[in-house]
Amino acid sequence: MTALVRDGYAGLLRPVLFRAHRGDPEAIHEDMIAALALLGSLPGARGLVGALTRSVGQPVTVAGVRFPGRVGLAAGMDKDGRAALAWQYLGFAFAELGTVTAHAQPGNDRPRVFRAAASAGLVNRMGFNNAGAQALANRLAVAGILRGNGAAGIPLGISLGKTKTTPLEEAVPDYLASFDQVAPHADYIAVNVSSPNTPGLRTLQDGDALGDLLGALSRRAQRQSPGSPVPIFVKLAPDLTWPQLDEVLGAAADGGAAGIIATNTTLARDGLAAPDRHLAHEEGGLSGAPLTARAREVVGYVTEHTTLPVIGSGGVMAPADAQALLDAGASLIQLYTGFIYAGPALIAAINEEVR
């Protein structure tokens, strides 16, 4: 079945998708999310898709959350949670929604997504375009999704970012406002301080700033759920030096973080194939195969220098890439660009590799 889904996606569906809307990746993405939102509302279609794509994962408990498998969806794919009920039917064992911000915002000007097809990569400078934390919370409430109740069929994380117009010195209350809205619906919270597409955001990875932010979020989580606060993960940039990573990991541990997500997209342009080198001058973060080696290095370093569990993300394009991140110490794996290029069969293939 995995081969059928793989060949059908690679030979039929992906070529059609990549040519749609004159090849505009963002417009294609919007159509995909709309289709998955519809799928989530149609029991018959869910059953058919699930029969084709579901596979048995390796269950694991991380930060107190029971995951039915190791392979999840990274943030950025379903910013507003429109397809929250559909991801389980594609084989994902968890999904991270968002990144959302306290206030709705349009993101950066289009075009802002560029497909580096020869390199199996993407460059994006989306800029946290989303309808806001309140809108996401409302959508999940209507769907009956609350922390720990399993209504989505899989655990859901929610990624939080800073509103672009919020000054950096007011970042803590901005993140807290988002947290208050969405935390009741999240099995874990991811704190995104590493996107390259919001001016100044990565400065929040500095030790003191990150410690203040995580401390405030951890105290709020404890007040919301005394004794069982929602776990908070920190998402790191792959472009940090080892001393910078040491500082971040210390702040994460001291601030009460429950885990690390490594990594976000990169500002580096290493690994772009010759046909894609014109994209080297496009602003934004690069993901996909050019990030594979660096993500593995960072995961290995992080797991050697902290006892916090790690979610490995970045450049997982094949089962071997996922296994390498697990071998480097990651507890879970997230897909984004690999899912776009390989489709749902990649999830099943990783599950087979891990088993």
Short mmCIF file of C-alpha atoms in Angstrom, two decimals:
data_model
loop_
_atom_site.label_atom_id
_atom_site.label_comp_id
_atom_site.label_asym_id
_atom_site.label_seq_id
_atom_site.Cartn_x
_atom_site.Cartn_y
_atom_site.Cartn_z
CA MET A 1 0.00 0.00 0.00
CA THR A 2 2.87 2.36 0.78
CA ALA A 3 4.29 1.87 -2.73
CA LEU A 4 0.87 2.58 -4.28
CA VAL A 5 0.47 5.82 -2.35
CA ARG A 6 4.09 6.82 -3.04
CA ASP A 7 3.90 6.20 -6.77
CA GLY A 8 0.46 7.76 -7.08
CA TYR A 9 1.60 10.93 -5.36
CA ALA A 10 4.93 11.21 -7.17
CA GLY A 11 3.63 10.24 -10.60
CA LEU A 12 0.16 11.77 -10.64
CA LEU A 13 -0.83 14.10 -7.81
CA ARG A 14 2.40 16.03 -7.22
CA PRO A 15 2.92 17.02 -10.87
CA VAL A 16 -0.66 18.30 -11.01
CA LEU A 17 -0.29 20.18 -7.75
CA PHE A 18 3.05 21.73 -8.64
CA ARG A 19 1.62 23.08 -11.93
CA ALA A 20 -1.62 24.42 -10.45
CA HIS A 21 -2.06 28.18 -10.11
CA ARG A 22 0.85 28.61 -12.54
CA GLY A 23 3.09 26.96 -9.99
CA ASP A 24 2.35 29.39 -7.14
CA PRO A 25 3.26 27.35 -4.01
CA GLU A 26 1.18 29.46 -1.63
CA ALA A 27 -2.00 29.26 -3.71
CA ILE A 28 -1.52 25.49 -4.02
CA HIS A 29 -1.05 25.26 -0.26
CA GLU A 30 -4.27 27.18 0.36
CA ASP A 31 -6.18 24.76 -1.87
CA MET A 32 -4.65 21.79 -0.04
CA ILE A 33 -5.68 23.10 3.37
CA ALA A 34 -9.20 23.79 2.09
CA ALA A 35 -9.43 20.23 0.76
CA LEU A 36 -8.16 18.78 4.04
CA ALA A 37 -10.61 20.90 6.01
CA LEU A 38 -13.38 19.39 3.89
CA LEU A 39 -11.92 15.91 4.40
CA GLY A 40 -12.09 16.41 8.16
CA SER A 41 -15.85 16.95 7.90
CA LEU A 42 -16.66 13.92 5.69
CA PRO A 43 -16.62 10.57 7.54
CA GLY A 44 -16.72 8.49 4.37
CA ALA A 45 -13.81 10.32 2.77
CA ARG A 46 -11.84 10.16 6.02
CA GLY A 47 -12.23 6.40 6.09
CA LEU A 48 -11.11 5.99 2.49
CA VAL A 49 -8.05 8.21 2.86
CA GLY A 50 -7.19 6.63 6.18
CA ALA A 51 -7.33 3.15 4.70
CA LEU A 52 -4.76 4.20 2.09
CA THR A 53 -2.37 6.18 4.26
CA ARG A 54 -2.53 4.98 7.85
CA SER A 55 0.37 2.98 9.21
CA VAL A 56 1.38 1.66 12.59
CA GLY A 57 3.71 3.97 14.44
CA GLN A 58 5.95 3.40 17.43
CA PRO A 59 4.17 4.87 20.50
CA VAL A 60 6.22 7.04 22.81
CA THR A 61 5.56 9.33 25.76
CA VAL A 62 7.34 12.68 25.64
CA ALA A 63 6.94 15.44 28.23
CA GLY A 64 4.01 13.54 29.67
CA VAL A 65 2.13 13.37 26.34
CA ARG A 66 1.38 9.97 24.82
CA PHE A 67 2.11 10.02 21.07
CA PRO A 68 0.85 7.08 18.97
CA GLY A 69 3.88 7.35 16.71
CA ARG A 70 7.07 9.26 16.10
CA VAL A 71 6.13 11.28 13.01
CA GLY A 72 4.28 14.58 13.25
CA LEU A 73 3.44 17.63 11.18
CA ALA A 74 5.58 20.72 11.74
CA ALA A 75 4.16 24.18 12.36
CA GLY A 76 3.52 26.38 9.36
CA MET A 77 1.40 23.96 7.35
CA ASP A 78 -1.91 24.53 9.17
CA LYS A 79 -1.56 27.97 10.71
CA ASP A 80 -5.21 28.45 11.61
CA GLY A 81 -6.10 24.85 12.47
CA ARG A 82 -8.52 24.52 9.56
CA ALA A 83 -7.45 20.90 8.93
CA ALA A 84 -7.00 19.92 12.59
CA LEU A 85 -9.40 16.98 12.24
CA ALA A 86 -7.78 15.63 9.06
CA TRP A 87 -4.09 15.15 9.84
CA GLN A 88 -4.55 11.82 11.60
CA TYR A 89 -6.02 10.36 8.40
CA LEU A 90 -2.83 11.10 6.48
CA GLY A 91 -0.87 9.04 8.97
CA PHE A 92 0.53 11.73 11.26
CA ALA A 93 0.87 10.82 14.93
CA PHE A 94 0.64 14.47 15.99
CA ALA A 95 0.31 17.88 14.39
CA GLU A 96 1.61 21.29 15.39
CA LEU A 97 -0.79 24.08 14.45
CA GLY A 98 0.19 27.71 13.93
CA THR A 99 2.33 29.67 14.24
CA VAL A 100 -0.35 32.00 15.64
CA THR A 101 0.06 35.45 17.10
CA ALA A 102 -1.95 37.44 19.62
CA HIS A 103 -3.36 39.62 16.85
CA ALA A 104 -4.40 38.65 13.34
CA GLN A 105 -1.89 39.76 10.72
CA PRO A 106 -1.48 39.39 6.95
CA GLY A 107 2.19 38.45 6.96
CA ASN A 108 4.72 39.70 4.45
CA ASP A 109 3.97 40.78 0.89
CA ARG A 110 3.49 38.17 -1.81
CA PRO A 111 5.18 36.38 -3.46
CA ARG A 112 6.68 34.92 -0.29
CA VAL A 113 7.13 31.20 -1.01
CA PHE A 114 9.57 29.86 -3.59
CA ARG A 115 10.01 26.23 -4.58
CA ALA A 116 13.62 25.10 -5.02
CA ALA A 117 12.65 21.97 -6.93
CA ALA A 118 16.11 20.89 -8.04
CA SER A 119 17.26 21.07 -4.41
CA ALA A 120 14.11 19.53 -2.87
CA GLY A 121 13.72 22.69 -0.82
CA LEU A 122 11.57 25.73 -0.17
CA VAL A 123 12.33 29.34 0.65
CA ASN A 124 9.61 31.16 2.55
CA ARG A 125 9.17 34.55 4.17
CA MET A 126 5.54 34.18 5.17
CA GLY A 127 5.81 36.31 8.30
CA PHE A 128 3.32 34.56 10.61
CA ASN A 129 0.25 35.25 8.46
CA ASN A 130 -2.69 34.03 10.55
CA ALA A 131 -6.15 34.93 11.80
CA GLY A 132 -4.99 35.32 15.39
CA ALA A 133 -4.97 33.18 18.51
CA GLN A 134 -8.59 33.90 19.37
CA ALA A 135 -9.77 32.65 15.97
CA LEU A 136 -7.78 29.44 16.34
CA ALA A 137 -9.13 28.88 19.84
CA ASN A 138 -12.68 29.40 18.60
CA ARG A 139 -12.24 26.93 15.75
CA LEU A 140 -10.83 24.25 18.04
CA ALA A 141 -13.58 24.85 20.58
CA VAL A 142 -16.25 24.35 17.93
CA ALA A 143 -14.53 21.10 16.94
CA GLY A 144 -14.64 19.98 20.58
CA ILE A 145 -10.85 19.87 20.85
CA LEU A 146 -9.52 20.35 24.36
CA ARG A 147 -6.20 19.41 25.88
CA GLY A 148 -5.99 15.68 26.45
CA ASN A 149 -9.47 14.75 25.21
CA GLY A 150 -8.29 13.13 21.95
CA ALA A 151 -10.98 14.79 19.85
CA ALA A 152 -8.54 15.31 16.98
CA GLY A 153 -7.49 11.66 17.10
CA ILE A 154 -3.87 12.66 17.71
CA PRO A 155 -2.12 15.11 20.05
CA LEU A 156 -2.09 18.70 18.82
CA GLY A 157 0.63 21.20 19.57
CA ILE A 158 0.17 24.91 19.00
CA SER A 159 3.05 27.18 18.00
CA LEU A 160 3.11 30.76 19.32
CA GLY A 161 4.92 33.71 17.75
CA LYS A 162 5.20 37.44 18.35
CA THR A 163 2.88 39.85 16.60
CA LYS A 164 4.99 41.81 14.11
CA THR A 165 3.80 45.22 15.32
CA THR A 166 4.46 44.42 18.99
CA PRO A 167 7.74 45.96 20.17
CA LEU A 168 10.32 43.46 21.36
CA GLU A 169 10.18 44.89 24.88
CA GLU A 170 6.48 43.90 24.98
CA ALA A 171 7.02 40.38 23.64
CA VAL A 172 6.23 38.64 26.94
CA PRO A 173 2.66 39.99 27.31
CA ASP A 174 2.11 39.38 23.58
CA TYR A 175 3.02 35.68 23.92
CA LEU A 176 0.99 35.42 27.14
CA ALA A 177 -2.08 36.78 25.36
CA SER A 178 -1.80 34.04 22.73
CA PHE A 179 -1.11 31.43 25.37
CA ASP A 180 -4.21 32.31 27.36
CA GLN A 181 -6.39 31.80 24.29
CA VAL A 182 -5.02 28.54 22.91
CA ALA A 183 -3.46 26.64 25.82
CA PRO A 184 -6.76 24.97 26.85
CA HIS A 185 -6.85 23.33 23.40
CA ALA A 186 -3.18 22.29 23.15
CA ASP A 187 -1.47 19.08 24.18
CA TYR A 188 1.77 21.05 24.08
CA ILE A 189 2.82 24.61 23.31
CA ALA A 190 5.73 25.49 21.03
CA VAL A 191 7.41 28.86 21.49
CA ASN A 192 8.68 30.10 18.15
CA VAL A 193 11.51 32.57 18.75
CA SER A 194 13.51 31.41 15.74
CA SER A 195 11.61 32.34 12.59
CA PRO A 196 13.79 34.54 10.36
CA ASN A 197 10.74 36.28 8.91
CA THR A 198 9.69 38.58 11.78
CA PRO A 199 12.16 41.43 12.36
CA GLY A 200 14.12 41.03 15.58
CA LEU A 201 12.38 37.81 16.63
CA ARG A 202 15.55 35.75 16.85
CA THR A 203 16.94 38.11 19.48
CA LEU A 204 14.44 36.48 21.84
CA GLN A 205 16.75 33.44 21.76
CA ASP A 206 19.25 35.43 23.82
CA GLY A 207 19.58 33.89 27.27
CA ASP A 208 18.02 36.63 29.40
CA ALA A 209 15.18 37.39 26.99
CA LEU A 210 14.34 33.72 26.50
CA GLY A 211 14.52 33.03 30.22
CA ASP A 212 12.10 35.86 30.97
CA LEU A 213 9.68 34.68 28.29
CA LEU A 214 9.74 31.02 29.29
CA GLY A 215 9.50 31.86 32.97
CA ALA A 216 6.38 33.92 32.39
CA LEU A 217 4.79 31.24 30.21
CA SER A 218 5.66 28.48 32.68
CA ARG A 219 4.12 30.39 35.59
CA ARG A 220 0.99 31.03 33.54
CA ALA A 221 0.78 27.36 32.61
CA GLN A 222 1.08 26.34 36.24
CA ARG A 223 -1.68 28.75 37.26
CA GLN A 224 -3.96 27.43 34.52
CA SER A 225 -3.41 23.77 35.41
CA PRO A 226 -1.83 23.39 38.85
CA GLY A 227 0.07 20.12 39.06
CA SER A 228 -0.23 19.32 35.35
CA PRO A 229 0.79 22.37 33.30
CA VAL A 230 0.78 22.13 29.54
CA PRO A 231 4.33 21.27 28.38
CA ILE A 232 6.19 24.09 26.64
CA PHE A 233 8.75 23.42 23.88
CA VAL A 234 11.20 25.96 22.47
CA LYS A 235 11.92 25.99 18.73
CA LEU A 236 15.53 26.84 17.87
CA ALA A 237 17.19 28.25 14.78
CA PRO A 238 19.76 26.06 12.99
CA ASP A 239 22.02 29.08 12.53
CA LEU A 240 23.04 29.41 16.19
CA THR A 241 26.66 28.79 17.11
CA TRP A 242 27.47 26.15 19.71
CA PRO A 243 28.04 28.80 22.45
CA GLN A 244 24.72 30.40 21.54
CA LEU A 245 23.02 27.01 21.73
CA ASP A 246 24.55 26.47 25.17
CA GLU A 247 23.03 29.76 26.30
CA VAL A 248 19.64 28.89 24.85
CA LEU A 249 19.60 25.43 26.40
CA GLY A 250 20.50 26.86 29.80
CA ALA A 251 17.72 29.43 29.55
CA ALA A 252 15.26 26.75 28.42
CA ALA A 253 16.04 24.52 31.38
CA ASP A 254 15.99 27.39 33.88
CA GLY A 255 12.78 28.80 32.40
CA GLY A 256 10.82 25.60 32.83
CA ALA A 257 10.71 24.38 29.23
CA ALA A 258 9.61 20.77 28.78
CA GLY A 259 11.49 20.20 25.54
CA ILE A 260 13.28 21.53 22.47
CA ILE A 261 12.32 21.59 18.79
CA ALA A 262 15.38 21.58 16.54
CA THR A 263 15.28 23.18 14.06
CA ASN A 264 13.51 26.03 12.27
CA THR A 265 14.40 27.15 8.73
CA THR A 266 17.88 28.48 7.93
CA LEU A 267 19.24 31.74 6.54
CA ALA A 268 22.12 29.83 4.97
CA ARG A 269 21.90 28.95 1.28
CA ASP A 270 24.28 25.99 1.25
CA GLY A 271 23.08 23.04 -0.75
CA LEU A 272 21.07 24.89 -3.37
CA ALA A 273 21.51 23.16 -6.72
CA ALA A 274 22.59 25.21 -9.72
CA PRO A 275 19.04 25.65 -11.13
CA ASP A 276 17.94 27.09 -7.77
CA ARG A 277 20.81 29.45 -7.06
CA HIS A 278 18.77 32.44 -8.18
CA LEU A 279 16.80 31.91 -4.94
CA ALA A 280 19.89 32.53 -2.82
CA HIS A 281 19.08 36.24 -2.86
CA GLU A 282 15.46 35.81 -1.78
CA GLU A 283 14.87 36.78 1.83
CA GLY A 284 13.41 34.13 4.10
CA GLY A 285 14.12 30.74 5.58
CA LEU A 286 15.30 27.74 3.57
CA SER A 287 13.90 24.29 4.39
CA GLY A 288 14.10 20.82 2.90
CA ALA A 289 17.09 18.78 1.78
CA PRO A 290 19.61 21.66 2.07
CA LEU A 291 18.89 21.70 5.81
CA THR A 292 19.20 17.94 6.41
CA ALA A 293 22.82 17.79 7.53
CA ARG A 294 22.69 20.91 9.72
CA ALA A 295 19.48 19.82 11.46
CA ARG A 296 21.13 16.51 12.30
CA GLU A 297 24.19 18.29 13.71
CA VAL A 298 22.07 20.56 15.88
CA VAL A 299 19.91 17.72 17.17
CA GLY A 300 23.03 15.75 18.07
CA TYR A 301 24.55 18.71 19.89
CA VAL A 302 21.35 19.55 21.75
CA THR A 303 20.77 16.01 22.95
CA GLU A 304 24.35 15.84 24.24
CA HIS A 305 24.00 19.08 26.19
CA THR A 306 20.55 18.87 27.75
CA THR A 307 18.31 16.27 29.35
CA LEU A 308 15.22 17.88 27.78
CA PRO A 309 13.52 15.76 25.10
CA VAL A 310 14.00 16.90 21.52
CA ILE A 311 11.67 16.99 18.54
CA GLY A 312 13.79 16.73 15.40
CA SER A 313 12.66 18.90 12.50
CA GLY A 314 14.38 20.01 9.33
CA GLY A 315 15.35 18.24 6.13
CA VAL A 316 13.51 14.97 6.74
CA MET A 317 13.08 13.94 3.12
CA ALA A 318 13.46 10.16 3.42
CA PRO A 319 13.15 7.46 6.09
CA ALA A 320 16.92 7.45 6.59
CA ASP A 321 16.82 11.14 7.50
CA ALA A 322 14.24 10.47 10.20
CA GLN A 323 16.19 7.51 11.55
CA ALA A 324 19.34 9.62 11.66
CA LEU A 325 17.60 12.24 13.80
CA LEU A 326 16.31 9.53 16.13
CA ASP A 327 19.80 8.03 16.28
CA ALA A 328 21.10 11.50 17.16
CA GLY A 329 18.78 11.52 20.15
CA ALA A 330 15.47 12.99 18.97
CA SER A 331 12.34 11.51 20.53
CA LEU A 332 9.94 12.67 17.80
CA ILE A 333 10.19 13.79 14.17
CA GLN A 334 8.36 16.54 12.31
CA LEU A 335 7.76 16.86 8.57
CA TYR A 336 7.05 19.88 6.41
CA THR A 337 8.97 20.17 3.16
CA GLY A 338 9.51 16.41 2.96
CA PHE A 339 5.75 15.93 3.15
CA ILE A 340 5.25 18.37 0.28
CA TYR A 341 7.74 16.56 -1.95
CA ALA A 342 7.03 12.95 -0.94
CA GLY A 343 3.43 12.97 0.28
CA PRO A 344 1.80 10.74 2.91
CA ALA A 345 3.81 7.68 1.88
CA LEU A 346 6.83 9.23 3.60
CA ILE A 347 5.09 8.91 6.96
CA ALA A 348 4.38 5.21 6.45
CA ALA A 349 7.91 4.60 5.19
CA ILE A 350 9.40 6.28 8.26
CA ASN A 351 7.17 4.21 10.53
CA GLU A 352 8.40 1.05 8.79
CA GLU A 353 12.02 2.18 9.12
CA VAL A 354 11.62 2.99 12.81
CA ARG A 355 9.91 -0.33 13.60
#
